Short mmCIF file of C-alpha atoms in Angstrom, two decimals:
data_model
loop_
_atom_site.label_atom_id
_atom_site.label_comp_id
_atom_site.label_asym_id
_atom_site.label_seq_id
_atom_site.Cartn_x
_atom_site.Cartn_y
_atom_site.Cartn_z
CA MET Z 24 33.53 38.34 -88.32
CA SER Z 25 31.62 41.14 -87.60
CA SER Z 26 32.42 43.97 -89.49
CA LEU Z 27 31.22 48.17 -89.19
CA LEU Z 28 31.21 50.79 -91.86
CA ILE Z 29 30.51 54.10 -90.07
CA VAL Z 30 29.58 57.17 -91.69
CA GLY Z 31 29.73 60.75 -90.93
CA GLY Z 32 31.31 62.62 -87.94
CA ASP Z 33 35.21 64.05 -88.07
CA HIS Z 34 36.30 61.76 -84.41
CA LEU Z 35 34.39 58.47 -83.52
CA GLY Z 36 36.55 58.80 -79.75
CA LYS Z 37 35.51 56.26 -77.03
CA ILE Z 38 32.83 54.75 -79.57
CA THR Z 39 35.27 52.96 -81.16
CA LYS Z 40 36.37 50.79 -77.88
CA LYS Z 41 32.89 50.51 -77.24
CA LEU Z 42 32.05 48.88 -80.24
CA GLU Z 43 35.12 46.87 -79.80
CA HIS Z 44 33.59 45.57 -76.17
CA GLN Z 45 30.10 44.60 -77.70
CA GLY Z 46 31.95 42.50 -80.59
CA ILE Z 47 32.23 44.29 -83.26
CA ARG Z 48 35.77 42.95 -85.00
CA GLU Z 49 36.36 45.73 -87.80
CA ILE Z 50 35.65 49.30 -87.44
CA ILE Z 51 36.04 51.12 -90.85
CA HIS Z 52 35.11 55.36 -90.59
CA VAL Z 53 34.72 57.11 -93.37
CA SER Z 54 34.40 61.45 -92.06
CA GLY Z 55 32.32 62.02 -95.30
CA ARG Z 56 33.92 65.59 -95.45
CA LYS Z 57 34.84 64.80 -99.24
CA ALA Z 58 32.61 65.01 -102.06
CA ARG Z 59 35.58 61.94 -103.57
CA MET Z 60 34.16 59.96 -101.23
CA SER Z 61 30.63 59.55 -102.03
CA GLN Z 62 32.21 57.44 -105.46
CA LYS Z 63 33.93 54.77 -103.48
CA GLU Z 64 32.24 51.16 -103.13
CA ILE Z 65 31.82 49.77 -99.71
CA PRO Z 66 34.15 47.11 -99.00
CA SER Z 67 32.35 43.40 -99.61
CA HIS Z 68 33.19 42.17 -96.13
CA VAL Z 69 31.49 45.20 -94.24
CA ASN Z 70 28.63 43.41 -92.45
CA LEU Z 71 26.62 46.94 -92.00
CA VAL Z 72 26.31 50.54 -92.36
CA LEU Z 73 26.17 53.25 -89.81
CA VAL Z 74 25.55 56.35 -91.00
CA LEU Z 75 25.84 59.41 -88.04
CA THR Z 76 23.23 61.65 -89.06
CA ASP Z 77 24.22 64.72 -86.78
CA PHE Z 78 27.41 65.01 -89.47
CA ILE Z 79 26.48 64.00 -92.70
CA ASN Z 80 24.80 66.25 -95.73
CA HIS Z 81 21.98 65.07 -97.30
CA GLU Z 82 23.60 64.12 -101.07
CA PHE Z 83 26.08 62.26 -99.05
CA SER Z 84 24.14 60.58 -97.06
CA ALA Z 85 21.83 59.60 -100.50
CA ALA Z 86 24.73 58.03 -101.81
CA ILE Z 87 25.58 55.88 -99.21
CA LYS Z 88 22.33 54.61 -99.22
CA LYS Z 89 22.12 54.30 -102.90
CA LYS Z 90 25.66 52.15 -102.60
CA ALA Z 91 24.49 49.78 -99.73
CA ASN Z 92 20.94 48.96 -101.21
CA LYS Z 93 22.55 47.87 -104.99
CA GLN Z 94 25.19 45.90 -102.77
CA SER Z 95 22.43 44.21 -100.45
CA VAL Z 96 24.51 46.14 -96.96
CA PRO Z 97 22.05 46.93 -94.31
CA ILE Z 98 22.36 50.55 -93.43
CA TYR Z 99 21.09 52.06 -90.25
CA PHE Z 100 20.89 56.09 -89.33
CA SER Z 101 21.70 56.91 -85.83
CA LYS Z 102 22.80 60.12 -83.94
CA ARG Z 103 26.29 60.06 -82.48
CA SER Z 104 25.28 59.28 -79.26
CA TRP Z 105 26.29 56.23 -77.61
CA CYS Z 106 22.58 54.84 -76.48
CA SER Z 107 21.41 55.73 -80.06
CA ILE Z 108 23.96 53.61 -82.06
CA TYR Z 109 24.06 51.04 -79.09
CA ALA Z 110 19.78 51.05 -79.76
CA VAL Z 111 20.39 50.84 -83.46
CA LEU Z 112 23.16 48.07 -83.88
CA GLU Z 113 20.94 46.19 -81.11
CA LYS Z 114 17.63 46.59 -83.54
CA SER Z 115 19.82 45.56 -86.52
CA GLY Z 116 20.71 42.30 -84.83
CA LEU Z 117 24.39 42.38 -85.67
CA LEU Z 118 24.77 42.71 -81.54
CA SER Z 119 22.08 40.14 -80.70
CA ASN Z 120 24.50 37.37 -79.79
CA ARG Z 121 26.76 39.06 -78.12
CA THR Z 122 25.02 41.69 -75.37
CA LYS Z 123 22.68 39.38 -73.61
CA ARG Z 124 23.80 38.47 -70.22
CA LYS Z 125 23.05 35.19 -68.37
CA LYS Z 126 21.06 35.94 -65.27
CA ILE Z 127 22.56 34.38 -61.75
CA ALA Z 128 19.86 32.96 -59.19
CA VAL Z 129 20.83 33.57 -55.79
CA ASN Z 130 19.14 32.07 -53.19
CA GLY Z 131 19.33 33.05 -49.69
#
């Protein structure tokens, strides 16, 4: 089961549906607006942390990076655009088996 923690951004909009379509089973979103959010631990079942760099301050970003490294959870940084998120997740290997499409040969 794939579980993803997204940090940053007030609303994810259609990104959630697109991630579910790619096979991500659980999406946890933390906006990072409140200072006390940086004190919480990353859930132990999370496979990957994705930080949306457009919508997060440097202090919170550094705190989440430190926690991810401490807990040995891979952390990636991306802009909020779908193409940036998809490229990062594909690079991470989280989508590797789910996004490969079969090529069908057509004889004709």
